[in-house]
Structures are given as structure tokens and as C-alpha cells.
N, CA, C and O atoms as a GROMACS GRO file, in nm:
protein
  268
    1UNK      N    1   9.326  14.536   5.070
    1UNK     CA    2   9.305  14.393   5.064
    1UNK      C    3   9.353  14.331   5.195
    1UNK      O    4   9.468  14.347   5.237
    2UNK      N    5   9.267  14.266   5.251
    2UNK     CA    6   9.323  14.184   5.366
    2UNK      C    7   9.388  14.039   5.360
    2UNK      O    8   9.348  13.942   5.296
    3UNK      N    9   9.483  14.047   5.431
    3UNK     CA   10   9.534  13.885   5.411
    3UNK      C   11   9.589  13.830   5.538
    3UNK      O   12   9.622  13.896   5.637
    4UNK      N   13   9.599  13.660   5.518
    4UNK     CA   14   9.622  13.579   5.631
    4UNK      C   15   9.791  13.582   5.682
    4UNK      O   16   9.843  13.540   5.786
    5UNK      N   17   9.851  13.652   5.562
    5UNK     CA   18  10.006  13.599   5.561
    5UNK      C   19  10.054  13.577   5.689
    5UNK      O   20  10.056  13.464   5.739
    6UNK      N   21  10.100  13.692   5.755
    6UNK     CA   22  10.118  13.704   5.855
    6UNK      C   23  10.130  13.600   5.990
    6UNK      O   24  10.223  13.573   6.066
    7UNK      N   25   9.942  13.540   5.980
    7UNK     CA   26   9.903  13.409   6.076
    7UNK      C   27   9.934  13.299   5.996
    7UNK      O   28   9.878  13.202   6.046
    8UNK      N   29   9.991  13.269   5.904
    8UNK     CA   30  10.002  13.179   5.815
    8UNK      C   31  10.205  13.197   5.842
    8UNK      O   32  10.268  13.099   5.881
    9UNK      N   33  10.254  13.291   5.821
    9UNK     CA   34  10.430  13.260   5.848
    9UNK      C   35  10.410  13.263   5.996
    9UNK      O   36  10.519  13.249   6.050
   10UNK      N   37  10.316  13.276   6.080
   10UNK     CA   38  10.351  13.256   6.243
   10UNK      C   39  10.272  13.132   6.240
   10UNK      O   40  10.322  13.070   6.334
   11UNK      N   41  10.192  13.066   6.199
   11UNK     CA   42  10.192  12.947   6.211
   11UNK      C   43  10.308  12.845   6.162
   11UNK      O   44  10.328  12.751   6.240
   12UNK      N   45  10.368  12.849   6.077
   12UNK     CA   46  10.479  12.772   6.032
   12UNK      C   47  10.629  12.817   6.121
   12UNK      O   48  10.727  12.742   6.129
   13UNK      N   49  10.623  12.912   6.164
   13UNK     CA   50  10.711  13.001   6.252
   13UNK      C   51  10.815  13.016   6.169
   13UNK      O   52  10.923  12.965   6.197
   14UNK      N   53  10.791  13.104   6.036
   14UNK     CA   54  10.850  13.152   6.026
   14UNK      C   55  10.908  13.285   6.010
   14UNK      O   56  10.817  13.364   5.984
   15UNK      N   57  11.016  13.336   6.015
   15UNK     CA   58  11.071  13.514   5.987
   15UNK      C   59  11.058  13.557   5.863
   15UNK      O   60  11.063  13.488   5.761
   16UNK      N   61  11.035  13.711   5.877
   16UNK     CA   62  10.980  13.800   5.710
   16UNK      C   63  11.089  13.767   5.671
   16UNK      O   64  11.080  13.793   5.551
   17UNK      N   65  11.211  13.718   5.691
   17UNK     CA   66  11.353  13.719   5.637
   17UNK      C   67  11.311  13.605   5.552
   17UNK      O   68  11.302  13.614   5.429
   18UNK      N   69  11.285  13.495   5.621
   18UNK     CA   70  11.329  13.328   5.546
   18UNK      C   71  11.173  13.306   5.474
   18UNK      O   72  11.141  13.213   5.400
   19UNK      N   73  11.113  13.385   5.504
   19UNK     CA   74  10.937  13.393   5.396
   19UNK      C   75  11.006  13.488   5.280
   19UNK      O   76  11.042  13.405   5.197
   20UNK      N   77  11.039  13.601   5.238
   20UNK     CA   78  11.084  13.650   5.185
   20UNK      C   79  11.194  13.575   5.069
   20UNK      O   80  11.217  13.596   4.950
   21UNK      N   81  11.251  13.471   5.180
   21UNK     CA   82  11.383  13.425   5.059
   21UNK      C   83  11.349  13.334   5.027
   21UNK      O   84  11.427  13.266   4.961
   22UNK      N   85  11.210  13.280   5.056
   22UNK     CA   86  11.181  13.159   5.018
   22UNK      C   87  11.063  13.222   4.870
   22UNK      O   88  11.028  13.139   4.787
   23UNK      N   89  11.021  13.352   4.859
   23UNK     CA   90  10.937  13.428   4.783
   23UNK      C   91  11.072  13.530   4.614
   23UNK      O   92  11.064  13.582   4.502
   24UNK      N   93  11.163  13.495   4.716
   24UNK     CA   94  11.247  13.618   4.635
   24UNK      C   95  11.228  13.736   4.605
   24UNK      O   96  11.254  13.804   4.505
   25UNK      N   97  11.159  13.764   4.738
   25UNK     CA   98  11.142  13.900   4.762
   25UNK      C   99  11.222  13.970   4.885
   25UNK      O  100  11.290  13.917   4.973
   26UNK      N  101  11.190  14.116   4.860
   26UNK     CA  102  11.295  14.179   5.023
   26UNK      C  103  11.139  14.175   5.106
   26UNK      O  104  11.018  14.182   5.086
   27UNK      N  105  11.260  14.154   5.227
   27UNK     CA  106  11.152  14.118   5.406
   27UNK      C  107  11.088  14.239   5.405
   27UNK      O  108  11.010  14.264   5.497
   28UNK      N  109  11.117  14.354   5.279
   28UNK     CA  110  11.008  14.535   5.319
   28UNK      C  111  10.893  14.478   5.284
   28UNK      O  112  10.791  14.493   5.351
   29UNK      N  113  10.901  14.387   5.141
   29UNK     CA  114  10.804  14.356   5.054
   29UNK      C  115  10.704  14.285   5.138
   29UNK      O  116  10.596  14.344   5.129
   30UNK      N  117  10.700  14.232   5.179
   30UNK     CA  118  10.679  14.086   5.288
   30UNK      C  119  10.636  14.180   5.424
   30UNK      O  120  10.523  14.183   5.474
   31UNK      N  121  10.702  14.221   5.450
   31UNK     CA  122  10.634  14.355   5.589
   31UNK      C  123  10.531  14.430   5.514
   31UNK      O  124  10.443  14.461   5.594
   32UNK      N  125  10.499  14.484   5.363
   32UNK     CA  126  10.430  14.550   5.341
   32UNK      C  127  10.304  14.487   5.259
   32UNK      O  128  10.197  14.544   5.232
   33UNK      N  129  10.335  14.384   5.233
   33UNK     CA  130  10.193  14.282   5.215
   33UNK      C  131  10.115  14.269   5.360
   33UNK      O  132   9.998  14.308   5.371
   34UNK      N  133  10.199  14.203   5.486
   34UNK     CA  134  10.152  14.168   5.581
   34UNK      C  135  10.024  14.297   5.685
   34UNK      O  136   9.920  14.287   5.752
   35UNK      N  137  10.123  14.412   5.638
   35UNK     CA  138  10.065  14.531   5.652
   35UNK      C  139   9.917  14.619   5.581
   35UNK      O  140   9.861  14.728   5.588
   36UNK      N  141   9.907  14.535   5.537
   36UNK     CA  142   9.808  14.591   5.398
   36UNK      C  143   9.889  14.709   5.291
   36UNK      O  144   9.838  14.741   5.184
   37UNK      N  145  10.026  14.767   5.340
   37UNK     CA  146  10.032  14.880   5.272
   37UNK      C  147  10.078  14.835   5.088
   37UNK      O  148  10.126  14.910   5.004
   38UNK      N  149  10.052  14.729   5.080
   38UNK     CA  150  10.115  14.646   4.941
   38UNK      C  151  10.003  14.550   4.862
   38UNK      O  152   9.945  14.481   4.945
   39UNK      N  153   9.970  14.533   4.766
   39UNK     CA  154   9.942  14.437   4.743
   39UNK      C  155  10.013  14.363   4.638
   39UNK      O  156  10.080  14.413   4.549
   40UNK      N  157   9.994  14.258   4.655
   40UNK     CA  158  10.088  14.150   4.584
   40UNK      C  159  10.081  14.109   4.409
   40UNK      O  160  10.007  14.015   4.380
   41UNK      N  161  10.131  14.156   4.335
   41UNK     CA  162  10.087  14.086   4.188
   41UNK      C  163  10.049  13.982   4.217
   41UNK      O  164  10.055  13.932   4.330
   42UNK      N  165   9.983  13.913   4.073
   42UNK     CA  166   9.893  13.826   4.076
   42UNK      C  167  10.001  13.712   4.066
   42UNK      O  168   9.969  13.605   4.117
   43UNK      N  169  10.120  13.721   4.010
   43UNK     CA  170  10.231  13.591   4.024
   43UNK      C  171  10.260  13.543   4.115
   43UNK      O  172  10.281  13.424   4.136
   44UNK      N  173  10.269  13.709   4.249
   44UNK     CA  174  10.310  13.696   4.348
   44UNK      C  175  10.243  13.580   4.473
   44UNK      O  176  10.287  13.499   4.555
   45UNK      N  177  10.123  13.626   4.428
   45UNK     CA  178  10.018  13.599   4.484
   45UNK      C  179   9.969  13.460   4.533
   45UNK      O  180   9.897  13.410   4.620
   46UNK      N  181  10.082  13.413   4.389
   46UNK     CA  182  10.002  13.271   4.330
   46UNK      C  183  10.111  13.182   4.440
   46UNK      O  184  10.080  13.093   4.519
   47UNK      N  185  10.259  13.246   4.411
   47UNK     CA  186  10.342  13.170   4.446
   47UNK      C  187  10.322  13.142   4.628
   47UNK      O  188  10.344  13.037   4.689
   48UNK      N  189  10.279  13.255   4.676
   48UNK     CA  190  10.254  13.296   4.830
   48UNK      C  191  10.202  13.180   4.843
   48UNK      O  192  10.258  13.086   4.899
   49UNK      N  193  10.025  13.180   4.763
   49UNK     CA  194   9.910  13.016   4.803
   49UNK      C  195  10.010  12.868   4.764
   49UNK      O  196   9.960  12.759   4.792
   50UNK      N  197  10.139  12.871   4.704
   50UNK     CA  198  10.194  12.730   4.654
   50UNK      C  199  10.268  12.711   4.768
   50UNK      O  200  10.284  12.597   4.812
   51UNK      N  201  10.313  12.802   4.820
   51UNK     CA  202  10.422  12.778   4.910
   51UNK      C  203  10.373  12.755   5.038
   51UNK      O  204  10.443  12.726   5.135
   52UNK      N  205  10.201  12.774   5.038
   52UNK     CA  206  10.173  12.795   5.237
   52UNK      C  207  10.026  12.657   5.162
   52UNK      O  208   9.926  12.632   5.228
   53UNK      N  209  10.052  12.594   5.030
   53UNK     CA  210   9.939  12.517   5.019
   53UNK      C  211   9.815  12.545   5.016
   53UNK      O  212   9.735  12.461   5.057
   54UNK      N  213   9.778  12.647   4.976
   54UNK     CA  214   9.637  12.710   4.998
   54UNK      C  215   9.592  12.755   4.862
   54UNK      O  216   9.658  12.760   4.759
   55UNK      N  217   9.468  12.786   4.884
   55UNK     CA  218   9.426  12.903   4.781
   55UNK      C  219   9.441  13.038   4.783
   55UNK      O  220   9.435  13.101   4.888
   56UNK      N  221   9.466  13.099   4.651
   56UNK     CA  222   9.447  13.244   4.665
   56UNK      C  223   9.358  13.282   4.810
   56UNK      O  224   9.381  13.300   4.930
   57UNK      N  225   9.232  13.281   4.704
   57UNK     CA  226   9.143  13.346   4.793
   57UNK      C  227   9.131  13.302   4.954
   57UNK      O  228   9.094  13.386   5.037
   58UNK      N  229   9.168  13.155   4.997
   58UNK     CA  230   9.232  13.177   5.137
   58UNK      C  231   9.326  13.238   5.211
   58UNK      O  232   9.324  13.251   5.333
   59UNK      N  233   9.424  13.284   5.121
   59UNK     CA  234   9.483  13.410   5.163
   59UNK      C  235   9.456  13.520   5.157
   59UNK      O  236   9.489  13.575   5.262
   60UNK      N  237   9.401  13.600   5.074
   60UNK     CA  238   9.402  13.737   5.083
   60UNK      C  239   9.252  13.751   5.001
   60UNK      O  240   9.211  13.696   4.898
   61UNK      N  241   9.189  13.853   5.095
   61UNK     CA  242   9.027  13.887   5.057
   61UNK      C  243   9.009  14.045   5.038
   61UNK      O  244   9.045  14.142   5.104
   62UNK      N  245   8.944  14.032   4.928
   62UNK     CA  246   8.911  14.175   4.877
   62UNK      C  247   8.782  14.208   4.950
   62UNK      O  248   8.672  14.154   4.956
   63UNK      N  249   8.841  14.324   5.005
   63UNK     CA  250   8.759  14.412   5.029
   63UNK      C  251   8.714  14.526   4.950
   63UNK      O  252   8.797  14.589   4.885
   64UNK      N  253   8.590  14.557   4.950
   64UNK     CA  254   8.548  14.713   4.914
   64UNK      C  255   8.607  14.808   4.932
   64UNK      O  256   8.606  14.887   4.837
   65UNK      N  257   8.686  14.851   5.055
   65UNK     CA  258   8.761  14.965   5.030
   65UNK      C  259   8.883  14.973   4.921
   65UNK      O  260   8.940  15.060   4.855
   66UNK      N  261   8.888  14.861   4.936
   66UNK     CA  262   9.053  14.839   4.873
   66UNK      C  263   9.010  14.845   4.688
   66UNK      O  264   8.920  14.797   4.619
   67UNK      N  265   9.144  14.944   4.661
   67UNK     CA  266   9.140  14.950   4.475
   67UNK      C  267   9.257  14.934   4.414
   67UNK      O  268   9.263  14.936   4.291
   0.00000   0.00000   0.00000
């Protein structure tokens, strides 16, 4: 699954640290979304689009490879 996170905490400038504690998650979790190597529950997911104002699906897009 691809996602914006990444250009979305460097637009706000912020660190996987203070995105993370603002998610209540660890900065691995948050490095491994940004990475593709994670994907996010759907709670997770939700809270990510409340906190950066967006929609899901403006954040993170399914791709075909991804299962």
C-alpha cells in the first residue's frame, strides 16, 4: 500500500518521534508505515487522516500488489 505520510509529517515538519506520540505509537511503527513495510489498521488509519485533516484514501492508496 502506498502512502503520503511521510510528505504529509515533512510538510507540517514534523519528527517520526512527535508523529508517533501524537498517534501513540513507537517512531518503528511510524518508520514502517512510511516505508511501506507496515500497514496500518483501519483505526490506525483513521486516526492518521484526523490528525493530518484528510481522507483515508488521500493518504494511503491501494495498490494491486499489495495484500
Amino acid at each position: 500500500m502506498k502512502n503520503r505520510l511521510k510528505v504529509l509529517r515533512a510538510e507540517r515538519d514534523m519528527t517520526q518521534a512527535a508523529l508517533a506520540a501524537a498517534l501513540e505509537v513507537s517512531r518503528q511503527t511510524v518508520n514502517a508505515i512510511e516505508t511501506g513495510k507496515f500497514d496500518p489498521s483501519l483505526p490506525l488509519a483513521f486516526k492518521i487522516a484526523r490528525l493530518f485533516n484528510k481522507r483515508v484514501e488521500d493518504i494511503f492508496e491501494d495498490t494491486p500488489d499489495s495484500t
